[in-house]
Tab-separated table of C-alpha atoms in Angstrom:
chain	number	residue	atom	x	y	z
A	1	MET	CA	204.605	79.632	137.041
A	2	THR	CA	203.547	83.248	136.398
A	3	HIS	CA	204.759	84.989	133.255
A	4	VAL	CA	205.718	88.638	133.232
A	5	ALA	CA	204.686	90.636	130.200
A	6	ASN	CA	207.810	92.312	128.902
A	7	ASP	CA	207.457	95.837	127.581
A	8	ASP	CA	209.132	95.577	124.144
A	9	THR	CA	211.602	98.396	124.728
A	10	ARG	CA	212.683	97.470	128.254
A	11	PRO	CA	215.442	94.876	128.618
A	12	LEU	CA	214.564	91.947	130.894
A	13	THR	CA	216.143	91.973	134.339
A	14	LEU	CA	216.862	89.497	137.121
A	15	ARG	CA	213.726	90.834	138.828
A	16	ASP	CA	211.588	89.644	135.870
A	17	VAL	CA	213.013	86.134	136.239
A	18	SER	CA	212.609	86.344	140.024
A	19	GLU	CA	208.922	87.295	139.698
A	20	ALA	CA	208.254	84.682	137.005
A	21	SER	CA	209.839	81.871	139.041
A	22	GLY	CA	208.847	83.006	142.543
A	23	VAL	CA	212.507	82.809	143.640
A	24	SER	CA	214.610	85.652	145.120
A	25	GLU	CA	216.838	87.747	142.821
A	26	MET	CA	219.935	86.600	144.686
A	27	THR	CA	219.049	82.940	144.119
A	28	VAL	CA	218.233	83.647	140.447
A	29	SER	CA	221.659	85.261	140.087
A	30	ARG	CA	223.348	82.236	141.714
A	31	VAL	CA	221.535	79.807	139.399
A	32	LEU	CA	222.340	81.792	136.260
A	33	ARG	CA	226.016	82.127	137.178
A	34	ASN	CA	226.109	78.468	138.210
A	35	ARG	CA	227.345	79.397	141.680
A	36	GLY	CA	226.435	78.307	145.188
A	37	ASP	CA	224.171	75.701	146.617
A	38	VAL	CA	220.729	75.643	145.013
A	39	SER	CA	218.307	72.709	145.009
A	40	ASP	CA	217.631	70.993	141.691
A	41	ALA	CA	213.927	71.910	141.857
A	42	THR	CA	214.729	75.625	142.352
A	43	ARG	CA	217.389	75.565	139.634
A	44	GLU	CA	214.900	73.994	137.231
A	45	ARG	CA	212.236	76.610	138.082
A	46	VAL	CA	214.632	79.501	137.500
A	47	LEU	CA	216.035	78.096	134.254
A	48	SER	CA	212.644	77.329	132.749
A	49	ALA	CA	211.319	80.797	133.709
A	50	ALA	CA	214.418	82.432	132.172
A	51	LYS	CA	214.065	80.347	129.030
A	52	ALA	CA	210.356	81.099	128.601
A	53	LEU	CA	211.008	84.835	129.017
A	54	GLY	CA	214.043	84.813	126.688
A	55	TYR	CA	216.257	86.206	129.473
A	56	VAL	CA	220.002	86.179	128.701
A	57	PRO	CA	222.472	87.130	131.471
A	58	ASN	CA	224.704	90.140	130.847
A	59	LYS	CA	228.391	89.163	130.556
A	60	ILE	CA	229.629	92.763	130.562
A	61	ALA	CA	230.813	93.748	134.010
A	62	GLY	CA	230.181	96.761	136.219
A	63	ALA	CA	229.885	100.232	134.746
A	64	LEU	CA	229.604	98.828	131.242
A	65	ALA	CA	226.706	96.547	132.134
A	66	SER	CA	224.001	98.889	130.880
A	67	GLN	CA	225.852	99.613	127.641
A	68	ARG	CA	225.929	97.696	124.378
A	69	VAL	CA	229.105	96.770	122.528
A	70	ASN	CA	229.713	97.736	118.890
A	71	LEU	CA	229.272	94.173	117.694
A	72	VAL	CA	226.643	92.782	115.347
A	73	ALA	CA	225.978	89.080	115.911
A	74	VAL	CA	225.725	87.309	112.537
A	75	ILE	CA	224.359	83.774	112.905
A	76	ILE	CA	224.545	81.531	109.841
A	77	PRO	CA	224.189	77.777	109.240
A	78	SER	CA	227.495	77.121	107.486
A	79	LEU	CA	230.748	78.601	106.234
A	80	ARG	CA	231.355	75.677	103.873
A	81	ASN	CA	228.367	76.584	101.783
A	82	MET	CA	229.494	79.152	99.156
A	83	VAL	CA	226.349	81.156	99.821
A	84	PHE	CA	227.199	82.528	103.257
A	85	PRO	CA	230.689	84.005	102.651
A	86	GLU	CA	229.020	86.185	99.991
A	87	VAL	CA	226.326	87.276	102.443
A	88	MET	CA	229.128	88.103	104.912
A	89	SER	CA	230.936	90.238	102.342
A	90	GLY	CA	227.717	92.232	101.796
A	91	ILE	CA	227.358	92.748	105.569
A	92	SER	CA	231.021	93.744	105.993
A	93	SER	CA	230.943	96.229	103.101
A	94	VAL	CA	228.263	98.228	104.927
A	95	LEU	CA	229.516	97.848	108.508
A	96	GLU	CA	233.094	98.869	107.712
A	97	GLU	CA	231.749	102.403	107.115
A	98	THR	CA	230.434	102.403	110.722
A	99	ASP	CA	231.782	101.652	114.216
A	100	LEU	CA	230.027	98.281	114.134
A	101	GLN	CA	231.915	95.019	113.777
A	102	PRO	CA	230.336	91.698	112.681
A	103	VAL	CA	231.005	88.577	114.782
A	104	VAL	CA	229.978	85.232	113.331
A	105	GLY	CA	228.353	82.187	114.903
A	106	VAL	CA	227.749	78.969	112.935
A	107	THR	CA	224.810	76.630	113.650
A	108	ASP	CA	225.274	73.718	111.170
A	109	TYR	CA	221.519	73.955	110.454
A	110	LEU	CA	220.811	72.624	114.001
A	111	PRO	CA	218.078	74.525	115.899
A	112	GLU	CA	219.488	73.586	119.343
A	113	LYS	CA	222.948	74.769	118.319
A	114	GLU	CA	221.429	78.034	117.042
A	115	GLU	CA	219.874	78.476	120.491
A	116	ARG	CA	223.240	78.004	122.231
A	117	VAL	CA	225.109	80.325	119.844
A	118	LEU	CA	222.429	82.992	120.201
A	119	TYR	CA	222.453	82.755	124.017
A	120	GLU	CA	226.226	83.114	124.114
A	121	MET	CA	226.284	86.035	121.663
A	122	LEU	CA	223.412	87.943	123.266
A	123	SER	CA	225.138	87.694	126.663
A	124	TRP	CA	227.803	90.074	125.267
A	125	ARG	CA	225.048	92.636	124.548
A	126	PRO	CA	225.622	93.231	120.817
A	127	SER	CA	224.021	96.208	119.060
A	128	GLY	CA	222.070	94.041	116.603
A	129	VAL	CA	221.517	90.508	115.274
A	130	ILE	CA	221.473	89.231	111.684
A	131	ILE	CA	220.280	85.619	111.628
A	132	ALA	CA	219.677	83.230	108.728
A	133	GLY	CA	216.201	81.831	108.229
A	134	LEU	CA	212.803	82.348	109.807
A	135	GLU	CA	212.514	78.994	111.634
A	136	HIS	CA	213.844	79.032	115.212
A	137	THR	CA	213.066	77.245	118.480
A	138	ASP	CA	210.629	78.904	120.897
A	139	ALA	CA	213.548	79.740	123.193
A	140	SER	CA	215.502	81.415	120.366
A	141	ARG	CA	212.436	83.437	119.363
A	142	ALA	CA	211.893	84.517	122.978
A	143	MET	CA	215.548	85.638	123.305
A	144	LEU	CA	215.409	87.580	120.027
A	145	LYS	CA	212.140	89.274	120.966
A	146	ALA	CA	213.388	90.148	124.458
A	147	SER	CA	216.804	91.375	123.292
A	148	GLY	CA	215.629	94.970	122.769
A	149	ILE	CA	217.925	95.345	119.746
A	150	PRO	CA	217.309	95.336	115.978
A	151	VAL	CA	216.972	91.783	114.605
A	152	VAL	CA	217.069	91.043	110.868
A	153	GLU	CA	216.266	87.524	109.649
A	154	ILE	CA	217.818	86.913	106.238
A	155	MET	CA	217.676	84.649	103.145
A	156	ASP	CA	213.911	84.020	103.244
A	157	VAL	CA	210.646	85.985	103.168
A	158	ASP	CA	208.185	83.048	103.246
A	159	GLY	CA	206.956	83.652	106.795
A	160	THR	CA	206.559	86.315	109.496
A	161	PRO	CA	209.632	88.116	110.853
A	162	ILE	CA	210.354	88.677	114.552
A	163	ASP	CA	211.446	92.223	113.656
A	164	ALA	CA	212.621	92.636	110.042
A	165	MET	CA	213.484	90.236	107.192
A	166	VAL	CA	215.488	90.474	103.961
A	167	GLY	CA	215.572	87.721	101.357
A	168	ILE	CA	213.837	86.029	98.477
A	169	SER	CA	210.731	83.861	98.328
A	170	HIS	CA	212.074	80.335	97.895
A	171	ARG	CA	208.588	79.041	97.064
A	172	ARG	CA	208.370	81.549	94.224
A	173	ALA	CA	211.904	80.607	93.080
A	174	GLY	CA	210.871	76.919	92.879
A	175	ARG	CA	207.689	77.804	90.989
A	176	LYS	CA	209.528	79.984	88.465
A	177	MET	CA	212.063	77.251	87.710
A	178	ALA	CA	209.297	74.644	87.257
A	179	GLN	CA	207.489	76.946	84.823
A	180	ALA	CA	210.675	77.509	82.771
A	181	ILE	CA	211.333	73.733	82.622
A	182	MET	CA	207.782	72.946	81.473
A	183	LYS	CA	207.866	75.772	78.936
A	184	ALA	CA	211.014	74.213	77.444
A	185	GLY	CA	209.014	70.994	76.907
A	186	TYR	CA	210.594	68.726	79.524
A	187	GLU	CA	208.200	66.195	81.066
A	188	ARG	CA	210.089	63.468	82.981
A	189	ILE	CA	211.623	65.422	85.824
A	190	GLY	CA	213.751	64.227	88.741
A	191	PHE	CA	214.562	66.260	91.864
A	192	LEU	CA	217.874	65.857	93.733
A	193	GLY	CA	218.609	67.734	96.933
A	194	THR	CA	219.577	68.009	100.555
A	195	LYS	CA	217.543	66.284	103.264
A	196	MET	CA	214.713	68.694	103.904
A	197	PRO	CA	213.832	68.743	107.621
A	198	LEU	CA	216.691	71.098	108.517
A	199	ASP	CA	217.144	73.037	105.273
A	200	HIS	CA	213.859	74.959	105.317
A	201	ARG	CA	214.729	77.085	102.295
A	202	ALA	CA	215.453	74.050	100.104
A	203	ARG	CA	212.181	72.534	101.335
A	204	LYS	CA	210.228	75.655	100.336
A	205	ARG	CA	211.801	75.641	96.849
A	206	PHE	CA	210.842	71.973	96.501
A	207	GLU	CA	207.272	72.768	97.579
A	208	GLY	CA	206.987	75.657	95.097
A	209	PHE	CA	208.525	73.491	92.371
A	210	THR	CA	206.221	70.479	92.812
A	211	GLU	CA	203.178	72.729	93.198
A	212	ALA	CA	203.857	74.494	89.858
A	213	LEU	CA	204.526	71.158	88.096
A	214	ALA	CA	201.247	69.752	89.461
A	215	LYS	CA	199.379	72.769	88.058
A	216	GLY	CA	200.922	71.913	84.689
A	217	GLY	CA	199.765	68.294	85.075
A	218	ILE	CA	203.241	66.885	85.780
A	219	GLU	CA	204.262	64.728	88.758
A	220	ILE	CA	207.924	64.503	89.794
A	221	ALA	CA	209.141	61.205	88.307
A	222	ASP	CA	211.795	60.512	90.953
A	223	GLN	CA	213.610	62.141	93.877
A	224	GLU	CA	216.843	61.573	95.755
A	225	PHE	CA	218.133	63.265	98.929
A	226	TYR	CA	221.549	63.406	100.585
A	227	SER	CA	223.122	64.742	103.764
A	228	GLY	CA	226.747	65.741	104.344
A	229	GLY	CA	229.846	65.004	102.284
A	230	SER	CA	231.327	66.638	99.197
A	231	ALA	CA	228.576	68.101	97.063
A	232	LEU	CA	230.351	67.443	93.723
A	233	ALA	CA	230.822	63.747	94.511
A	234	LYS	CA	227.251	63.479	95.863
A	235	GLY	CA	225.885	65.083	92.707
A	236	ARG	CA	227.616	62.448	90.558
A	237	GLU	CA	226.535	59.597	92.811
A	238	MET	CA	222.877	60.647	93.095
A	239	THR	CA	222.559	61.244	89.362
A	240	GLU	CA	223.948	57.807	88.516
A	241	THR	CA	221.624	56.166	91.077
A	242	MET	CA	218.595	58.013	89.762
A	243	LEU	CA	219.263	57.336	86.080
A	244	GLU	CA	219.720	53.627	86.800
A	245	ARG	CA	216.236	53.655	88.342
A	246	GLU	CA	214.630	55.974	85.786
A	247	PRO	CA	216.645	55.934	82.538
A	248	ASP	CA	214.045	57.958	80.610
A	249	LEU	CA	214.252	61.164	82.718
A	250	ASP	CA	214.722	64.250	80.564
A	251	PHE	CA	215.377	66.870	83.281
A	252	LEU	CA	217.157	66.971	86.659
A	253	TYR	CA	216.502	69.831	89.104
A	254	PHE	CA	218.975	70.214	92.003
A	255	SER	CA	218.563	72.063	95.283
A	256	ASN	CA	221.989	73.686	94.773
A	257	ASP	CA	224.586	74.355	92.069
A	258	MET	CA	227.357	72.241	93.593
A	259	ILE	CA	225.474	68.941	93.290
A	260	ALA	CA	224.252	70.040	89.840
A	261	ALA	CA	227.903	70.556	88.814
A	262	GLY	CA	228.766	66.999	89.903
A	263	ALA	CA	225.881	65.722	87.765
A	264	LEU	CA	226.955	67.789	84.765
A	265	LEU	CA	230.472	66.311	84.857
A	266	ALA	CA	229.149	62.754	85.219
A	267	LEU	CA	226.731	63.146	82.273
A	268	LEU	CA	229.310	64.784	79.994
A	269	GLU	CA	231.712	61.888	80.686
A	270	LYS	CA	228.982	59.476	79.593
A	271	GLY	CA	228.507	61.441	76.361
A	272	VAL	CA	224.937	62.541	77.213
A	273	GLU	CA	223.708	65.405	75.005
A	274	ILE	CA	222.913	68.362	77.279
A	275	PRO	CA	220.338	69.982	77.179
A	276	GLU	CA	218.799	67.917	74.353
A	277	GLN	CA	218.700	64.475	76.027
A	278	ILE	CA	218.757	65.732	79.602
A	279	GLY	CA	218.426	69.270	80.927
A	280	LEU	CA	219.856	70.385	84.292
A	281	ALA	CA	219.284	73.283	86.659
A	282	GLY	CA	220.646	74.199	90.078
A	283	PHE	CA	220.139	77.062	92.477
A	284	ASN	CA	222.378	79.829	93.910
A	285	GLY	CA	224.311	81.190	90.911
A	286	VAL	CA	227.703	80.224	92.385
A	287	GLU	CA	230.453	82.086	90.462
A	288	LEU	CA	233.005	79.419	91.310
A	289	LEU	CA	231.312	77.201	88.708
A	290	ASP	CA	231.771	79.612	85.810
A	291	GLY	CA	234.727	77.512	84.629
A	292	LEU	CA	232.656	74.354	83.976
A	293	PRO	CA	232.576	72.932	80.427
A	294	ARG	CA	228.909	74.055	80.196
A	295	LYS	CA	227.284	76.951	81.995
A	296	LEU	CA	224.668	75.584	84.405
A	297	ALA	CA	221.115	76.859	84.395
A	298	THR	CA	220.559	78.337	87.836
A	299	MET	CA	218.931	81.070	89.822
A	300	ASP	CA	220.809	83.785	91.614
A	301	ALA	CA	219.847	84.006	95.306
A	302	CYS	CA	220.797	87.743	95.646
A	303	ARG	CA	223.247	86.854	98.434
A	304	THR	CA	225.518	89.917	98.559
A	305	GLU	CA	222.549	92.246	98.259
A	306	ILE	CA	220.796	90.448	101.138
A	307	GLY	CA	223.880	91.063	103.329
A	308	VAL	CA	224.035	94.721	102.288
A	309	LYS	CA	220.336	95.435	102.960
A	310	ALA	CA	220.350	93.620	106.327
A	311	ALA	CA	223.436	95.526	107.517
A	312	GLU	CA	221.909	98.826	106.351
A	313	ILE	CA	218.819	98.218	108.512
A	314	ILE	CA	220.965	97.421	111.578
A	315	ALA	CA	223.314	100.412	111.042
A	316	GLU	CA	220.386	102.795	110.544
A	317	ARG	CA	218.541	101.563	113.658
A	318	VAL	CA	221.667	101.634	115.855
A	319	ASN	CA	222.367	105.167	114.674
A	320	ASN	CA	218.775	106.253	115.185
A	321	PRO	CA	216.621	103.872	117.286
A	322	ASP	CA	213.425	105.614	116.065
A	323	ALA	CA	214.357	105.280	112.384
A	324	GLU	CA	211.570	104.002	110.129
A	325	THR	CA	213.241	101.036	108.413
A	326	PRO	CA	211.442	98.485	106.213
A	327	LYS	CA	210.045	95.373	107.929
A	328	VAL	CA	210.275	93.250	104.771
A	329	ILE	CA	212.669	93.546	101.838
A	330	GLU	CA	211.950	90.946	99.175
A	331	LEU	CA	214.532	90.622	96.403
A	332	THR	CA	213.725	88.911	93.110
A	333	PRO	CA	216.065	86.195	91.815
A	334	LYS	CA	216.346	85.753	88.051
A	335	ILE	CA	216.776	82.551	86.062
A	336	SER	CA	219.989	82.245	84.130
A	337	TYR	CA	219.460	79.610	81.418
A	338	GLY	CA	223.136	78.829	80.789
A	339	ASP	CA	223.745	75.907	78.422
A	340	THR	CA	221.737	73.288	80.283
A	341	LEU	CA	218.112	74.451	79.898
A	342	ARG	CA	216.493	74.774	76.451
A	343	ARG	CA	214.865	78.120	75.723
């Protein structure tokens, strides 16, 4: 199969897919619209050529077909997670001053689902894409590169962007928290978090955290991972399980604030002295938890600001395609010690 080099600024056409697959444009069109009688072998050739190129059919009919619509595709892993509604509010606050309108797709942290959502959204020819994370399938990367529109990957800067990225370094966030915990004199440390393969940002924090502890001569004493379910209940459950195994732990570090909050409630019920006997820290700086009996040590992930900066890049580039906008905006999260981490 021959590949056609796509000039970055020129949108892909049916002809590109036709040349890459060696099949006529009319047949390519039939395959992509799922019409007419086409052999399985031909269908497969066309689809794999289209996928490799990152070609997405145009759903806008007739005279409008060459135009873009005033939509910005925002693709995020979850709406349940407190983090993303705040990112959305940052995006909306900027876009409401423009003609652009955000539309949201949710991927549930599944790369194949991200691919489907992206394909569907790009077929409506949006003016820009804001997408969470830097890890995507090859097909998603090809579609984003071939889209010919501004793409901003958000939440993370530990990697190389397709176009532009806005976020924090999760590795650095993990390292900073480990350093603060060691400085406070804690030595028997447990880590509790989400299952890592799909949550790349939690994985990077864990890597930064364990790396900094190792430099200080400390190994993680125990770890526990969960997937799905209510975070508060999971936090309680995991903490109880871990302390049964390792009763002499003196610090618990959580991949997010919600599970940390569950742990805090469980430990307070048991009459554990916090932060003297056991210290706790989460991640995200979720305001919802300000009403807890103790203020959790955490790190703010700069969520609203990430949304604002990403939307500013898109708005600027849509307004002026030749605008010089930053490729990388790294924000710096700060530790808030609360009442659960000795200073």
